[in-house]
């Protein structure tokens, strides 16, 4: 009995102790940070345009327009360091791809700002140091083309409803009253900047402010007229324009179409963070001043001031002691002070999530396209002056509305006829519409190939022009005919002699490489190792992969040392990647080897690295680099035909018994393993290959012979995707798309005076394989990590100078299709030789170009020189284009058999309307002949 009482007493004490512990935990528990969203403005950058009277134009051209400066890099690096200190207890010390996601607008200085911030936030420590000489690690920054950006690149000027609201705003008395006080100031700016008053539009005002701010911050000599008072007033004018764009008039309606889109996305991330399985801790956005202003206007917390460089808005989600979720907001616009706490109107500082969502719901839009009324096409209106001579009265309202329509689209909007906006991401020389080759359907058809015609450089054209103009001024035109001929022919002969004896010169390079070593993409059912055993998870670049791409960059620096500038120049170099962490990080690692900072580009002596923008193609729209290209019904049909073709069956039959064994060993279904293009067998080989490289224990059955056979089947899978059966047709739908893009880039380089020297693509083994199979140069082997395919355009030394007798314009066009043919005008030749020849001549200077291809698949060997079948290793450009023309399609969508969904909808609508019309006719006929009205006795009421 006593023992029983003792046991009960012990149980009671244990129960009371547990209750006490629970109570103690509840009373001492701290609120917990669950998620952070960050939106920041880029750092200091070079001007996008210099005003006509500016004395620093040359210095700006050398640095490049719209590029992040060393000061800007340092500003963003310090922002990253601040976030490391602020969230040291929240974020892991080491970078983990599952914890953070970074997105940027597709502008050089926002992309590099994001990279610099990440360098400060995640300095490599211990196991993450892949290169002791560079204490930096690549971290992916995702982006979408500006033409597809519906999140960060504000304002969205391609929204008709928003443009209507702007017109109404500019017509209000309040705005016109405030604008009136700046009219004398606009005259003052026009006088001193050299801009005509009518061209002093919002675009120019923003660029003028950026230029003066940049010169002031970076210790350039500021013009005498640009006093501090002038610069302050200019900033005030910009703030007025900024508030007019997102506020002043119908602010809620504007916010629904602008900043509300970003706010809605942020709230979705915050809502997802409450799930127990959610691992992501931070989402970071690198954007612009207008992005922050639009966001804060939507929240009604904007202070009316222009966000400075590196300004940052924080959203922090907390779980309180009682389990409730609250949101806190902070704004960091001064590095010398702690961020300012922001309170949402109608709520307290620690605002409950439900209350926060309720208060901002009026600016959250579910159907943006519908409310914008996107079917209405509006005219771009950024090029109008802010200056008006007369007062605005009620009687002038119509004129004001018309003028305000021209004022409605702001500084950094995207005009309807442009893919890329010119405010933030283009230099003044790049305002014309650009061709976008991200979609095969958008790729221009192959030009009809004619003999290459030399495109004379602008300075050489000026030389010719000065030759004729100076000769005319000297009175040569009045000499006798033989003397006249000698005076003109001698200097021309010297010029031609110089051009024809020039040495062979490299003009342009295209490189396509596979990413570096990575972790497995997936594991098979019986795999001994799970994703948790890989520190960064599946599909992530490893330290080995970073080093491989760094060495590839170093190799290309050595190979093209006399061709590429030693310092990074955005006009010379462009790099693009698929939207995968491993390819973006590979591109960043490659750039750290290709362009190590030297002298003036060193912004941190302890960190010999510089951020360089990597442009990314969104997965959903990638029709350029990520092969096989999907959403192509005809290609799917070809794949099904390939699996049953005799060519494929004869190759796979010897492996049938092996596949049965593999199905047992891996736990995969045999029918799935037989279909090589579903990647199951390929991925299994890849997983074992990765585990072997990183010294993981392999299954007992995974012997060298087994892995060798799996490698052969993986090679067969790659070949069956793009070849074996109807290779040419497959190539037209796959690798030929990239061939066409590369060929067009090469042609533009051969026939233009653009400065670009190199284009680089960071992609996958299937990309390299599809490209080589389309060119019929595939060696049958899987492209290894960091494998690189080079295309080099050379201007040959054996140039020819030829004359063609042409009596009309059609003759000249038939000689060459290229746009930059330099020829001596018929008028001048008539003047020179009118007594010797009676026909009209045009002289064409022809220069031969050739293409060489090299393949680097072994870092210990020199790249292999590849020869296009039917041509020499140094293949003339016109011959190269002719040989690859069979794999280039003019209409990818049509050959794919893709149906136009909108067309089908319209056809269906037309059919429905037609059937309804016929039904109405039949119904009217029946009512007329058999209805009550027809049978009624007209005399029944008599």
Short mmCIF file of C-alpha atoms in Angstrom, two decimals, residues 609-877:
data_model
loop_
_atom_site.label_atom_id
_atom_site.label_comp_id
_atom_site.label_asym_id
_atom_site.label_seq_id
_atom_site.Cartn_x
_atom_site.Cartn_y
_atom_site.Cartn_z
CA UNK A 609 36.50 40.33 -57.33
CA UNK A 610 34.04 42.59 -59.10
CA UNK A 611 30.35 42.08 -59.88
CA UNK A 612 29.52 41.69 -63.56
CA UNK A 613 25.90 41.36 -64.74
CA UNK A 614 24.65 37.93 -65.80
CA UNK A 615 21.44 38.16 -67.82
CA UNK A 616 18.96 35.34 -67.30
CA UNK A 617 16.28 33.87 -69.55
CA UNK A 618 13.15 33.01 -67.59
CA UNK A 619 12.37 29.28 -67.59
CA UNK A 620 8.83 29.73 -68.84
CA UNK A 621 9.99 31.74 -71.87
CA UNK A 622 13.36 30.08 -72.56
CA UNK A 623 13.35 29.08 -76.20
CA UNK A 624 17.06 29.69 -76.67
CA UNK A 625 19.33 27.70 -74.35
CA UNK A 626 17.46 25.05 -72.37
CA UNK A 627 17.20 22.02 -74.64
CA UNK A 628 15.20 20.12 -75.60
CA UNK A 629 12.81 22.96 -76.35
CA UNK A 630 9.39 21.95 -75.14
CA UNK A 631 5.90 22.80 -76.31
CA UNK A 632 6.67 21.51 -79.81
CA UNK A 633 4.14 18.84 -80.90
CA UNK A 634 6.07 17.90 -84.02
CA UNK A 635 9.24 17.25 -81.99
CA UNK A 636 7.23 15.02 -79.64
CA UNK A 637 6.02 13.06 -82.66
CA UNK A 638 9.60 12.68 -83.90
CA UNK A 639 10.66 11.40 -80.47
CA UNK A 640 7.94 8.75 -80.52
CA UNK A 641 8.97 7.76 -84.04
CA UNK A 642 12.61 7.59 -82.96
CA UNK A 643 11.86 5.13 -80.15
CA UNK A 644 10.29 2.70 -82.63
CA UNK A 645 12.69 3.31 -85.51
CA UNK A 646 15.02 0.53 -86.68
CA UNK A 647 18.03 2.81 -86.22
CA UNK A 648 17.29 3.28 -82.52
CA UNK A 649 16.19 -0.29 -81.85
CA UNK A 650 19.37 -1.69 -83.37
CA UNK A 651 21.40 0.40 -80.92
CA UNK A 652 19.41 -0.34 -77.78
CA UNK A 653 18.79 -4.07 -78.30
CA UNK A 654 22.26 -5.12 -77.03
CA UNK A 655 21.43 -3.41 -73.71
CA UNK A 656 17.99 -4.97 -73.08
CA UNK A 657 19.23 -7.57 -70.61
CA UNK A 658 21.30 -4.91 -68.85
CA UNK A 659 18.22 -2.67 -68.58
CA UNK A 660 16.27 -5.47 -66.90
CA UNK A 661 19.03 -5.81 -64.32
CA UNK A 662 19.10 -2.05 -63.80
CA UNK A 663 15.34 -1.98 -63.19
CA UNK A 664 15.83 -4.46 -60.34
CA UNK A 665 18.87 -2.66 -58.89
CA UNK A 666 17.51 0.90 -59.06
CA UNK A 667 13.84 0.29 -58.32
CA UNK A 668 12.78 2.00 -61.53
CA UNK A 669 10.26 0.53 -63.96
CA UNK A 670 11.73 -1.28 -66.96
CA UNK A 671 9.34 0.38 -69.41
CA UNK A 672 10.51 3.78 -68.24
CA UNK A 673 14.17 2.86 -68.53
CA UNK A 674 13.67 1.73 -72.14
CA UNK A 675 12.43 5.21 -73.09
CA UNK A 676 15.75 7.03 -73.02
CA UNK A 677 14.40 10.50 -73.68
CA UNK A 678 12.55 10.61 -70.33
CA UNK A 679 15.96 11.05 -68.64
CA UNK A 680 15.39 8.36 -65.96
CA UNK A 681 18.39 6.25 -66.95
CA UNK A 682 20.44 9.36 -67.71
CA UNK A 683 19.67 10.84 -64.31
CA UNK A 684 20.54 7.56 -62.57
CA UNK A 685 23.93 7.51 -64.27
CA UNK A 686 24.39 11.19 -63.39
CA UNK A 687 23.60 10.53 -59.71
CA UNK A 688 26.13 7.69 -59.48
CA UNK A 689 28.68 9.81 -61.36
CA UNK A 690 28.27 12.69 -58.88
CA UNK A 691 28.44 10.38 -55.87
CA UNK A 692 31.61 8.80 -57.24
CA UNK A 693 33.30 12.18 -57.79
CA UNK A 694 32.52 13.26 -54.23
CA UNK A 695 33.60 9.97 -52.63
CA UNK A 696 30.16 8.80 -51.56
CA UNK A 697 29.69 5.07 -51.04
CA UNK A 698 28.26 3.51 -54.19
CA UNK A 699 25.90 0.53 -54.26
CA UNK A 700 27.60 -2.86 -54.54
CA UNK A 701 26.14 -3.44 -57.97
CA UNK A 702 27.53 -0.12 -59.32
CA UNK A 703 30.79 -1.57 -60.66
CA UNK A 704 32.99 0.16 -63.23
CA UNK A 705 31.53 -1.99 -65.99
CA UNK A 706 27.96 -1.11 -64.97
CA UNK A 707 28.71 2.61 -64.83
CA UNK A 708 30.49 2.41 -68.20
CA UNK A 709 27.41 0.82 -69.79
CA UNK A 710 25.17 3.42 -68.19
CA UNK A 711 27.39 6.13 -69.65
CA UNK A 712 27.01 4.61 -73.11
CA UNK A 713 23.23 4.56 -72.69
CA UNK A 714 23.28 8.18 -71.53
CA UNK A 715 25.21 9.09 -74.69
CA UNK A 716 22.64 7.16 -76.71
CA UNK A 717 19.88 9.09 -74.94
CA UNK A 718 21.46 12.41 -75.93
CA UNK A 719 21.92 11.24 -79.49
CA UNK A 720 18.34 9.95 -79.71
CA UNK A 721 17.01 13.31 -78.52
CA UNK A 722 18.54 15.30 -81.34
CA UNK A 723 19.72 12.74 -83.87
CA UNK A 724 19.70 9.10 -85.08
CA UNK A 725 16.33 9.49 -86.83
CA UNK A 726 15.39 12.46 -89.04
CA UNK A 727 18.28 14.44 -87.58
CA UNK A 728 17.87 17.43 -89.87
CA UNK A 729 14.22 17.94 -89.01
CA UNK A 730 14.95 17.57 -85.29
CA UNK A 731 17.76 20.07 -85.59
CA UNK A 732 15.44 22.60 -87.23
CA UNK A 733 13.24 22.36 -84.15
CA UNK A 734 16.06 22.22 -81.58
CA UNK A 735 19.77 22.98 -82.02
CA UNK A 736 19.21 24.88 -85.25
CA UNK A 737 17.46 27.58 -83.25
CA UNK A 738 20.68 28.33 -81.37
CA UNK A 739 22.72 27.99 -84.59
CA UNK A 740 20.58 30.72 -86.13
CA UNK A 741 21.02 33.01 -83.12
CA UNK A 742 24.80 32.55 -83.19
CA UNK A 743 24.96 33.02 -86.96
CA UNK A 744 22.97 36.24 -86.79
CA UNK A 745 25.25 37.57 -84.04
CA UNK A 746 28.27 36.76 -86.18
CA UNK A 747 26.77 38.46 -89.23
CA UNK A 748 25.98 41.57 -87.23
CA UNK A 749 29.57 41.63 -85.97
CA UNK A 750 30.88 41.27 -89.52
CA UNK A 751 28.69 43.97 -90.96
CA UNK A 752 28.48 46.64 -88.31
CA UNK A 753 30.68 48.93 -86.33
CA UNK A 754 29.37 47.80 -82.94
CA UNK A 755 31.91 47.41 -80.17
CA UNK A 756 30.73 44.01 -78.95
CA UNK A 757 33.48 41.43 -79.18
CA UNK A 758 32.15 38.43 -77.30
CA UNK A 759 28.87 36.74 -76.42
CA UNK A 760 28.83 33.90 -73.90
CA UNK A 761 26.07 31.45 -72.97
CA UNK A 762 26.04 29.43 -69.75
CA UNK A 763 23.89 26.35 -70.24
CA UNK A 764 23.75 22.55 -70.08
CA UNK A 765 25.11 19.39 -71.67
CA UNK A 766 21.96 19.10 -73.76
CA UNK A 767 22.59 22.63 -75.07
CA UNK A 768 26.09 21.79 -76.26
CA UNK A 769 24.91 18.43 -77.62
CA UNK A 770 21.95 19.90 -79.54
CA UNK A 771 24.18 22.60 -81.02
CA UNK A 772 26.88 20.17 -82.16
CA UNK A 773 24.41 17.65 -83.58
CA UNK A 774 22.76 20.44 -85.59
CA UNK A 775 26.21 21.33 -86.97
CA UNK A 776 27.02 17.64 -87.55
CA UNK A 777 30.21 17.85 -85.47
CA UNK A 778 29.08 15.84 -82.42
CA UNK A 779 31.66 13.28 -81.25
CA UNK A 780 29.11 11.01 -79.58
CA UNK A 781 30.37 11.73 -76.05
CA UNK A 782 28.54 13.48 -73.24
CA UNK A 783 29.90 17.02 -72.87
CA UNK A 784 31.78 17.04 -69.54
CA UNK A 785 31.48 19.76 -66.91
CA UNK A 786 32.77 23.13 -68.16
CA UNK A 787 32.90 21.87 -71.78
CA UNK A 788 32.96 24.86 -74.11
CA UNK A 789 32.17 25.32 -77.79
CA UNK A 790 33.87 28.34 -79.43
CA UNK A 791 32.93 30.18 -82.62
CA UNK A 792 35.57 32.65 -83.82
CA UNK A 793 34.98 35.13 -86.62
CA UNK A 794 38.10 36.22 -88.49
CA UNK A 795 38.63 38.94 -91.03
CA UNK A 796 40.99 37.37 -93.51
CA UNK A 797 44.14 38.99 -94.83
CA UNK A 798 43.40 37.87 -98.40
CA UNK A 799 40.77 40.50 -98.91
CA UNK A 800 39.77 41.45 -102.42
CA UNK A 801 38.80 44.73 -103.97
CA UNK A 802 36.29 44.27 -106.73
CA UNK A 803 34.28 46.46 -109.03
CA UNK A 804 30.81 45.71 -110.26
CA UNK A 805 29.12 47.45 -113.16
CA UNK A 806 25.77 48.57 -111.79
CA UNK A 807 23.35 50.82 -113.60
CA UNK A 808 20.61 50.83 -110.98
CA UNK A 809 19.83 50.29 -107.33
CA UNK A 810 18.56 46.75 -107.92
CA UNK A 811 22.00 45.74 -109.14
CA UNK A 812 23.63 47.00 -105.96
CA UNK A 813 21.09 45.16 -103.82
CA UNK A 814 21.73 41.94 -105.70
CA UNK A 815 25.45 42.17 -105.06
CA UNK A 816 25.06 42.05 -101.30
CA UNK A 817 22.22 42.03 -98.79
CA UNK A 818 24.27 43.47 -95.98
CA UNK A 819 23.16 46.83 -94.62
CA UNK A 820 26.51 48.55 -94.25
CA UNK A 821 28.06 48.32 -97.69
CA UNK A 822 30.33 51.24 -98.25
CA UNK A 823 30.44 52.35 -101.86
CA UNK A 824 31.51 55.44 -103.68
CA UNK A 825 28.49 57.33 -104.86
CA UNK A 826 27.50 57.31 -108.49
CA UNK A 827 27.68 61.09 -108.57
CA UNK A 828 31.32 61.20 -107.48
CA UNK A 829 32.35 58.43 -109.90
CA UNK A 830 30.54 60.16 -112.71
CA UNK A 831 32.42 63.32 -111.81
CA UNK A 832 35.73 61.45 -111.85
CA UNK A 833 35.36 59.30 -114.90
CA UNK A 834 32.66 60.89 -117.03
CA UNK A 835 35.04 61.34 -119.97
CA UNK A 836 36.40 57.81 -119.72
CA UNK A 837 33.21 55.82 -119.07
CA UNK A 838 29.64 56.62 -119.94
CA UNK A 839 28.07 54.13 -117.50
CA UNK A 840 27.53 54.64 -113.82
CA UNK A 841 29.74 52.61 -111.54
CA UNK A 842 29.72 51.75 -107.89
CA UNK A 843 32.83 50.40 -106.27
CA UNK A 844 32.45 47.84 -103.50
CA UNK A 845 35.22 47.04 -101.07
CA UNK A 846 34.92 43.33 -100.34
CA UNK A 847 36.51 41.73 -97.30
CA UNK A 848 36.44 37.98 -96.69
CA UNK A 849 35.34 36.61 -93.31
CA UNK A 850 35.75 33.09 -92.01
CA UNK A 851 34.55 31.10 -89.02
CA UNK A 852 36.59 28.70 -86.94
CA UNK A 853 35.11 26.32 -84.38
CA UNK A 854 36.94 24.90 -81.39
CA UNK A 855 35.78 22.51 -78.70
CA UNK A 856 37.33 22.39 -75.24
CA UNK A 857 36.32 19.26 -73.37
CA UNK A 858 39.61 18.59 -71.58
CA UNK A 859 41.29 21.28 -69.49
CA UNK A 860 44.67 19.58 -69.89
CA UNK A 861 44.64 19.85 -73.69
CA UNK A 862 44.34 22.55 -76.30
CA UNK A 863 40.78 22.85 -77.68
CA UNK A 864 40.07 20.65 -80.68
CA UNK A 865 39.67 22.39 -84.03
CA UNK A 866 36.36 21.31 -85.55
CA UNK A 867 35.48 21.30 -89.23
CA UNK A 868 31.98 21.80 -90.54
CA UNK A 869 31.27 18.96 -93.04
CA UNK A 870 31.55 20.30 -96.55
CA UNK A 871 33.92 23.11 -95.64
CA UNK A 872 37.43 23.76 -94.41
CA UNK A 873 38.43 24.32 -90.79
CA UNK A 874 38.56 28.04 -91.55
CA UNK A 875 35.20 28.19 -93.27
CA UNK A 876 34.19 31.31 -95.27
CA UNK A 877 31.22 32.97 -93.65
#
